Structures are given as structure tokens and as C-alpha cells.
Short mmCIF file of C-alpha atoms in Angstrom, two decimals:
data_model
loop_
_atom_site.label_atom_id
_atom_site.label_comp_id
_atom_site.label_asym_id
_atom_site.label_seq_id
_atom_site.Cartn_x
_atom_site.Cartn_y
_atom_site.Cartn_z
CA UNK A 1 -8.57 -0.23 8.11
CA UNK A 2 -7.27 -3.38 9.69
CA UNK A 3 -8.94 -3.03 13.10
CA UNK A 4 -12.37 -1.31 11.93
CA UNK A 5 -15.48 -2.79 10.53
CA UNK A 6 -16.88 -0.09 8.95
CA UNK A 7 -15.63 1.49 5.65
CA UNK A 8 -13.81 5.44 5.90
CA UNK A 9 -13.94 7.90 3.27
CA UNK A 10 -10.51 9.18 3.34
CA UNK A 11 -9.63 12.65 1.71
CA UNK A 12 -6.07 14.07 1.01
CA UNK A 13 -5.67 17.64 1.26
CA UNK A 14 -2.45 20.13 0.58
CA UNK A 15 -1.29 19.40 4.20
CA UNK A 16 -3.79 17.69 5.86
CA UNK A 17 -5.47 13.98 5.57
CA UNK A 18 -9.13 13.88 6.71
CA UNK A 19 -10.68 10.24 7.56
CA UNK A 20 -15.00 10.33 7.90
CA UNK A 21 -16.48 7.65 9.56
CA UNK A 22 -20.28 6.24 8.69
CA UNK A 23 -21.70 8.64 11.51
CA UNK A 24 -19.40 11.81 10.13
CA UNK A 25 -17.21 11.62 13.06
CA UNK A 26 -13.70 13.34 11.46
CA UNK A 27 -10.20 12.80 12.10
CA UNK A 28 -7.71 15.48 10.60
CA UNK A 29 -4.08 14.54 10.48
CA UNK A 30 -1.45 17.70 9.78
CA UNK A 31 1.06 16.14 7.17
CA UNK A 32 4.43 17.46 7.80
CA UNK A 33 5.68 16.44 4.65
CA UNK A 34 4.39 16.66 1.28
CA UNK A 35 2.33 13.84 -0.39
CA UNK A 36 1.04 13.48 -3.69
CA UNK A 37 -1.41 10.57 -3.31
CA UNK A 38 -3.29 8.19 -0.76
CA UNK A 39 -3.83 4.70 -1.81
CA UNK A 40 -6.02 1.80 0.43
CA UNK A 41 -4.36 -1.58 1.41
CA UNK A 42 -6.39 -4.18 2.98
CA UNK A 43 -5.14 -3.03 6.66
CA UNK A 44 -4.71 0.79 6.06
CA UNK A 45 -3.84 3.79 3.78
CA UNK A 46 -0.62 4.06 2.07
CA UNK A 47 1.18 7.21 1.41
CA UNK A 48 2.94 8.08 -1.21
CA UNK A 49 5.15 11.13 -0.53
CA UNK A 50 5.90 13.74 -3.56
CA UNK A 51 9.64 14.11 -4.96
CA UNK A 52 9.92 16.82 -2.65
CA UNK A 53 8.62 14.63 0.44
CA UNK A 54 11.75 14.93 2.32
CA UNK A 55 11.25 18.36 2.84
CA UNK A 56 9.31 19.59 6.25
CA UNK A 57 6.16 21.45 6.12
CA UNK A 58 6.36 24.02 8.50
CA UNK A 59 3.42 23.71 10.75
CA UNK A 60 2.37 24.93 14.50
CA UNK A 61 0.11 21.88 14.90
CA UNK A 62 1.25 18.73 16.42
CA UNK A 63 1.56 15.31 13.98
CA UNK A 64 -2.01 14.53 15.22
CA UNK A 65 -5.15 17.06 15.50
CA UNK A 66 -4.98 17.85 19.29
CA UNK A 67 -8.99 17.58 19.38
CA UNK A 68 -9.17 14.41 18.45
CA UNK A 69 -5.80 13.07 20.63
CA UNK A 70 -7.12 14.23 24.02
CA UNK A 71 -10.16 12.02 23.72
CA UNK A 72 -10.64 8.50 23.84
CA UNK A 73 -12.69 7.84 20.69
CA UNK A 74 -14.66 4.47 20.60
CA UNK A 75 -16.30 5.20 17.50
CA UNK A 76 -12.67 4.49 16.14
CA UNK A 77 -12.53 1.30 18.09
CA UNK A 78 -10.67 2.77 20.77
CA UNK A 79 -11.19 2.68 24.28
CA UNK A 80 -7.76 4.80 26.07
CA UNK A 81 -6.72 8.13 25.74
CA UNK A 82 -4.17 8.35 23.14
CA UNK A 83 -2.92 12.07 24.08
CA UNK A 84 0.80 10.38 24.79
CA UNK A 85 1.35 9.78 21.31
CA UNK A 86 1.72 13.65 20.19
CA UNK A 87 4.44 14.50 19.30
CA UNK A 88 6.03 17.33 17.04
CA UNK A 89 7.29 16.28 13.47
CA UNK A 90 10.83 16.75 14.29
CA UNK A 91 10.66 14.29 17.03
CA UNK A 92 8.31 11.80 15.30
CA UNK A 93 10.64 11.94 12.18
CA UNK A 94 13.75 11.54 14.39
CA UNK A 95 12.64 8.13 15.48
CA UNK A 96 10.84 6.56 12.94
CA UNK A 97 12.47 7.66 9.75
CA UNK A 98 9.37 9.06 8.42
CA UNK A 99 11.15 12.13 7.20
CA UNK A 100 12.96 10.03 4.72
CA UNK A 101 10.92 7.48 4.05
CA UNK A 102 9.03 7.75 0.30
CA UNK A 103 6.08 5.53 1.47
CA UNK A 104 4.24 5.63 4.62
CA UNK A 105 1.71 3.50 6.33
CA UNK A 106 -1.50 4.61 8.06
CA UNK A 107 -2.94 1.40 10.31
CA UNK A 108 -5.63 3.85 12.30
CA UNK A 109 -7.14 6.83 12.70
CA UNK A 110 -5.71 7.88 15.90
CA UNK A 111 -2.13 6.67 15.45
CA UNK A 112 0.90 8.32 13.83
CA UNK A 113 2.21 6.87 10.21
CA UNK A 114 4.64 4.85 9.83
CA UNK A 115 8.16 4.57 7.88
CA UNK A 116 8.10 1.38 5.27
CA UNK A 117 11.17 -1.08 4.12
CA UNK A 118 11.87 -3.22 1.28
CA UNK A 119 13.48 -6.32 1.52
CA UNK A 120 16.47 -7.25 -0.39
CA UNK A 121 19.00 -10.50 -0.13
CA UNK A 122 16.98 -11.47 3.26
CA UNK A 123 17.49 -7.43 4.68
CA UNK A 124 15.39 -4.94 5.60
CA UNK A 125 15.89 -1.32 4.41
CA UNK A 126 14.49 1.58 4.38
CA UNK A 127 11.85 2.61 1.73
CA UNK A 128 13.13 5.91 0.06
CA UNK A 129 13.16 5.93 -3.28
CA UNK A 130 10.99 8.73 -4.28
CA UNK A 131 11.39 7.55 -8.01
CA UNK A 132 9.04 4.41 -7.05
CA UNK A 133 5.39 5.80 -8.16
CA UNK A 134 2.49 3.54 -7.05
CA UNK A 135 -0.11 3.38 -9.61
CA UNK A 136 -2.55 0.56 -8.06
CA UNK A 137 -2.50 -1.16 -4.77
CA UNK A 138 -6.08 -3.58 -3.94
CA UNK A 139 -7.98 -3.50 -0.94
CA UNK A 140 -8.36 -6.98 -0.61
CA UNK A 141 -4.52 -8.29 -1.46
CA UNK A 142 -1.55 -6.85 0.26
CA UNK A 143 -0.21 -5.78 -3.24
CA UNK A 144 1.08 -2.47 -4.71
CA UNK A 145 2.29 -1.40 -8.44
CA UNK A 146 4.60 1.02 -9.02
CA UNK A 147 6.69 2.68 -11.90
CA UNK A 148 10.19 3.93 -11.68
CA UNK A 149 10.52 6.72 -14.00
CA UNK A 150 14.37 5.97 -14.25
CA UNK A 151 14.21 2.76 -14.64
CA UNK A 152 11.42 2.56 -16.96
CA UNK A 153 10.06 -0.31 -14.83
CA UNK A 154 7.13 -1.63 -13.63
CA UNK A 155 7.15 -3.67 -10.63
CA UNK A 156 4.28 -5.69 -8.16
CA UNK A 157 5.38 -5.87 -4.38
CA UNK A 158 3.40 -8.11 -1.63
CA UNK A 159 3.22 -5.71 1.60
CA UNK A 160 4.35 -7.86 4.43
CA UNK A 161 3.93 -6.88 7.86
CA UNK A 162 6.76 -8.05 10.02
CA UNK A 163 8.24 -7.92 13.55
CA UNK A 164 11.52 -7.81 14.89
CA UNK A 165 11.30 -11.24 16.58
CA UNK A 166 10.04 -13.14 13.55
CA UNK A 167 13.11 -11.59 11.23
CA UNK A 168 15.40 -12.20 13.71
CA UNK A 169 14.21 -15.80 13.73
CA UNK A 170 14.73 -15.40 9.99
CA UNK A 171 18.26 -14.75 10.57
CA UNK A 172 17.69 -11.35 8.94
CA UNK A 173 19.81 -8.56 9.13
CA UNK A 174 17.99 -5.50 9.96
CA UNK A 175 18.83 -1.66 9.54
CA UNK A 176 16.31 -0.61 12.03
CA UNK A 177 16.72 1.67 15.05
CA UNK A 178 15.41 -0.90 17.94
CA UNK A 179 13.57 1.77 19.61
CA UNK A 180 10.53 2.21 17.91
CA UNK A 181 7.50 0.22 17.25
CA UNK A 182 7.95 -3.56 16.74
CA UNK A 183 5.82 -4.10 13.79
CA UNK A 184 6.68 -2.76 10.35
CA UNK A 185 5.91 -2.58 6.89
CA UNK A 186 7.65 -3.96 4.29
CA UNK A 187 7.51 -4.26 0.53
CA UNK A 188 8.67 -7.52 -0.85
CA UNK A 189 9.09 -7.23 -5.34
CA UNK A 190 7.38 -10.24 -7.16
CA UNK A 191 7.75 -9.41 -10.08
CA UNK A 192 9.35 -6.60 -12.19
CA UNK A 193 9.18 -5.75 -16.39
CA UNK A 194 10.46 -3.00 -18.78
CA UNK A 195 7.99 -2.99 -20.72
CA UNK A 196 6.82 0.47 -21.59
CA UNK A 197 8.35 3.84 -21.42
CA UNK A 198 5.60 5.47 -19.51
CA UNK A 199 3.37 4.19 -16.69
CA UNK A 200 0.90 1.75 -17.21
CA UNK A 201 -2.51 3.93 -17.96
CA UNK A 202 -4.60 1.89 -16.47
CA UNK A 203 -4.14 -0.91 -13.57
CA UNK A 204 -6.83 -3.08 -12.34
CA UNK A 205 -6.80 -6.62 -10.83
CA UNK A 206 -9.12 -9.54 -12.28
CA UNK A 207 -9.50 -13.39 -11.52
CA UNK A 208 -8.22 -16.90 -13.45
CA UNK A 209 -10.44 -19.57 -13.91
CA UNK A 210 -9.07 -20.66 -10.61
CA UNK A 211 -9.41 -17.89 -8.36
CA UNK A 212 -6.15 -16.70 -8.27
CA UNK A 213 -5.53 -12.88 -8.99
CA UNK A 214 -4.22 -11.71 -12.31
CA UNK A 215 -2.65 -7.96 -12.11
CA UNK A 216 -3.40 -6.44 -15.49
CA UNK A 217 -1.61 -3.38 -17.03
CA UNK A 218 -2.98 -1.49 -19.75
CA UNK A 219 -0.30 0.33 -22.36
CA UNK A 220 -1.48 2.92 -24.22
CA UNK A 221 1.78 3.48 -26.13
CA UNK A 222 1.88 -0.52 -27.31
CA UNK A 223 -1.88 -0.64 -27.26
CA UNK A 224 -1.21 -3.67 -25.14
CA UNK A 225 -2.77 -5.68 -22.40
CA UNK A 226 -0.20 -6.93 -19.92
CA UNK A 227 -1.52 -9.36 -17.72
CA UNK A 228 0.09 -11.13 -14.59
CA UNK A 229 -0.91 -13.86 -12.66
CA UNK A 230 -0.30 -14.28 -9.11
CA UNK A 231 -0.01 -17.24 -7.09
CA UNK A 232 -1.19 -16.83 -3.63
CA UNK A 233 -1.23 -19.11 -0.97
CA UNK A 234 -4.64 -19.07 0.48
CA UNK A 235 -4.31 -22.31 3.03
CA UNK A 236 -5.23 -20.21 6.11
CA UNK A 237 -8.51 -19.32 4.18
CA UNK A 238 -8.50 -16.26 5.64
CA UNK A 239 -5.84 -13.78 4.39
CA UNK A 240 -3.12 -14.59 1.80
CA UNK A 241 -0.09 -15.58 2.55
CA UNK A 242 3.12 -16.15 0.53
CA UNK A 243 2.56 -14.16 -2.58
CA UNK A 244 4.46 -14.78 -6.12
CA UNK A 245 4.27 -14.32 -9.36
CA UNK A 246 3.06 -17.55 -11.89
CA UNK A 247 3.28 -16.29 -15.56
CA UNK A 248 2.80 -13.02 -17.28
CA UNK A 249 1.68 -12.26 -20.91
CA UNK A 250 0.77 -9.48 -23.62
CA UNK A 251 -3.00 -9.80 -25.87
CA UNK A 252 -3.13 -6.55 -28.14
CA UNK A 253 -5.92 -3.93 -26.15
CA UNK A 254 -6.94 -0.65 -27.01
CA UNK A 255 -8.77 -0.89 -24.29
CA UNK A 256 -9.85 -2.68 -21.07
CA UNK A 257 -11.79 -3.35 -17.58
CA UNK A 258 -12.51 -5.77 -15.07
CA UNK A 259 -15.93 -6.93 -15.06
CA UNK A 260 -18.29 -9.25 -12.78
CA UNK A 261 -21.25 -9.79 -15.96
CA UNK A 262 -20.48 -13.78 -16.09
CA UNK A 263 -20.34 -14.92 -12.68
CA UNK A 264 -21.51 -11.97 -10.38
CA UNK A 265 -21.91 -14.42 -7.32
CA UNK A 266 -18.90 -16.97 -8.10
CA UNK A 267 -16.30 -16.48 -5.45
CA UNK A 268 -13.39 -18.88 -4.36
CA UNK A 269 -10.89 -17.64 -1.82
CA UNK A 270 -11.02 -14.24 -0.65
CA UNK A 271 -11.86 -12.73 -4.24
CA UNK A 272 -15.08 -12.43 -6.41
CA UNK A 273 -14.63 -13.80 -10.11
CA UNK A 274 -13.77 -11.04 -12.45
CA UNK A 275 -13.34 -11.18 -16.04
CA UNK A 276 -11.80 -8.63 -18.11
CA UNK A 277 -13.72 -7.00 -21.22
CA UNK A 278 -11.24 -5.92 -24.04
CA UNK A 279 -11.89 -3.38 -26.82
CA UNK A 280 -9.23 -4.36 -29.48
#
């Protein structure tokens, strides 16, 4: 997560998300809403809620595991007492939008997830199309892949994290209650296809000759490769900024995986060099 060093084995349960530390220090967060899979981002955990997401779990615990709220917990990388932040799921969902939101984002630990957008035509709207199925998102690129079912559809999407002072310098219009937290999530489509009529088996991310990422789908029903490149803008040299799509094509695959074999120690950017190895 973004404001941890060390790595956290994350575990979704039928109601409950469990987060280990190195030292086997546990946080258990009651889900009052169903979700059907957990997915890392490079700053935290997204959630993908089930098609019946919308629907409240009952639950007698509080959105966060009381044992671990009424303690300040440095081994997280805090140093307060974050006991003011329970709250019950009605409440949360009231404000935040969580209880319709299809996709949530988990920054920490200790804090309560959080409703995402999409943006569309410059505005910011609510993420709640329960249709939208991620199938890959990377830990090192704010990136997500999805399928829409009815749509037949794949589509990439940049995760952008936003404020409400930078979109209203933006001159964006924004359907966002003003009094809840001022950062947010949103997804931002690069690039969409219909180009199977089932999800993409297998999605895995590999590197161009130049560095920059290359999202590759693999189609078991066209026993096709579908490959797209990304360009990134990596001036700050540090994290990637504006994120779009380049060019996109199709190589006949029966099979395929990224693989490190011909330049294990080549890096440029953020990303190792990775090849992909294709059984035709």
C-alpha cells in the first residue's frame, strides 16, 4: 500500500478482508457488502463488489474491527488513535456512496474504503456498473482491465487519484457530495475493443523494446494474442503520469506468458524488461 514499505498478504473472506503484515500483526475488516474479488494497485487494494454488492450484509460489527481501531498501530505506519473513524455501514454508506459503488478502494489498513468514479466528457461520476468485471490490474502501473459481459467489451482504465481543488481547476463538473474526503479515485478508459465474446483468459503485462508497457490479452476462443501498448509518460521518473494507449495488435497464440529469461536485470523506467513466450 501507498504509505507502507513492507509488502501485506491480503486475504478475502465471505464477509471479512484480513491484511498480515511481515511480523503477523492482522487487521480484519467486516465487509458490509458482498465482494467477489480483491485486486492490488500500486497504492492499495481494489474491490470489486459481486452483482449483488448493493445489497447490505447484516452485521453487529462496526465497518472496522473495534480491536484494531482503539489502538494506535505503528506497525501500520500510524502514530494516532484512529477510534473516530468507526462508524456503522449505514452511516459510512450514507456519505460516501460505498453502498452503490461497484468498485472500492482500500489506501490502508486502518482506514475505511472508499467509493470510485469514472470520468466521462471532463465529469466525474460515480463507479456502479456492476457489469464492469476486472480481470487484471498491475502493482506497479495505476491500470485495471475489465470485461463487460453486456457489452462484450474489453476495456484498460488508468486509476487517477484526484482532488476536488485540482478538478475544479480543471473546470470539471463534479457529482460529488462535498462532505466527504477530498481525495478520490477515479477510473479514466484508454482504450476499449470487442473483440471476443468471453473474457480474456489470461491477462498479463510485458515490456517494448523501449520500456513502455504492453497489456496483453490472451483469447482462448480466437486462439489469439491481443497485445496493447501503452504510452506512459514517465518525465517525473518516479511514478507515471498521463497514461494512453499507442497501438494494439493480434499474433495467433494458443498460448502465452510474460517472461524475464533475456534480460533479467534490464530495466528502464519504473518496469523490468519482460518478454512474452508464445506457444502457437
Amino acid at each position: 500500500m501507498e504509505a507502507l514499505s513492507d509488502a501485506l498478504l491480503c486475504v478475502l473472506q465471505v464477509d471479512t478482508l484480513s491484511i498480515y503484515d511481515v511480523t503477523g500483526e492482522v487487521v480484519s475488516i467486516p465487509l458490509p457488502y458482498a465482494v467477489s474479488s480483491i485486486w492490488s494497485l500500486p497504492f492499495g487494494i481494489l474491490l470489486q463488489k459481486s452483482s449483488d454488492g448493493g445489497r447490505m450484509v447484516s452485521s453487529s460489527s462496526s465497518l472496522l474491527n473495534a480491536r484494531d481501531l482503539t489502538r494506535p498501530n505503528k506497525e501500520f505506519g500510524l502514530n494516532y488513535n484512529v477510534a473516530c473513524q468507526a462508524q456503522t455501514p449505514e452511516s459510512a454508506n450514507k456519505s460516501d456512496g460505498t453502498i452503490i459503488s461497484s468498485h472500492l478502494i482500500l489506501k490502508h489498513p486502518l482506514e475505511v474504503p472508499q467509493a470510485t468514479y469514472f470520468e466521462e466528457r471532463s465529469r466525474l461520476s460515480m463507479m456502479k456498473d456492476f457489469d464492469e468485471k476486472t480481470i487484471w490490474t498491475s502493482d506497479r502501473i495505476p491500470l485495471m482491465a475489465s470485461y463487460h459481459k453486456g457489452k462484450f467489451q474489453h476495456s484498460v482504465w488508468q486509476v487517477d487519484g484526484a482532488t476536488y481543488q485540482e478538478a475544479m481547476d480543471d473546470n470539471a463538473m463534479l457529482s460529488i457530495p462535498r462532505d466527504i474526503s477530498q481525495h478520490k479515485f477515479a477510473f479514466r478508459k484508454i482504450w476499449q475493443g470487442k473483440c471476443s465474446q468471453s473474457a480474456a483468459n489470461k491477462v498479463f503485462l510485458a515490456t517494448d523494446i523501449d520500456g513502455m508497457p504492453i497489456i496483453c490479452f490472451l483469447l482462448h476462443e480466437q486462439k489469439t494474442l491481443l497485445a496493447v501498448r501503452i504510452q506512459a509518460d514517465e518525465s517525473n521518473e518516479e511514478a507515471f503520469g498521463d497514461i494512453k494507449s499507442h497501438i494494439s495488435w493480434n499474433i495467433p497464440a494458443f498460448a502465452a506468458a510474460p517472461v524475464v529469461v533475456t534480460r533479467p536485470r534490464a530495466r528502464v523506467g519504473l518496469l523490468p524488461f519482460t518478454d512474452i513466450l508464445i506457444l502457437t
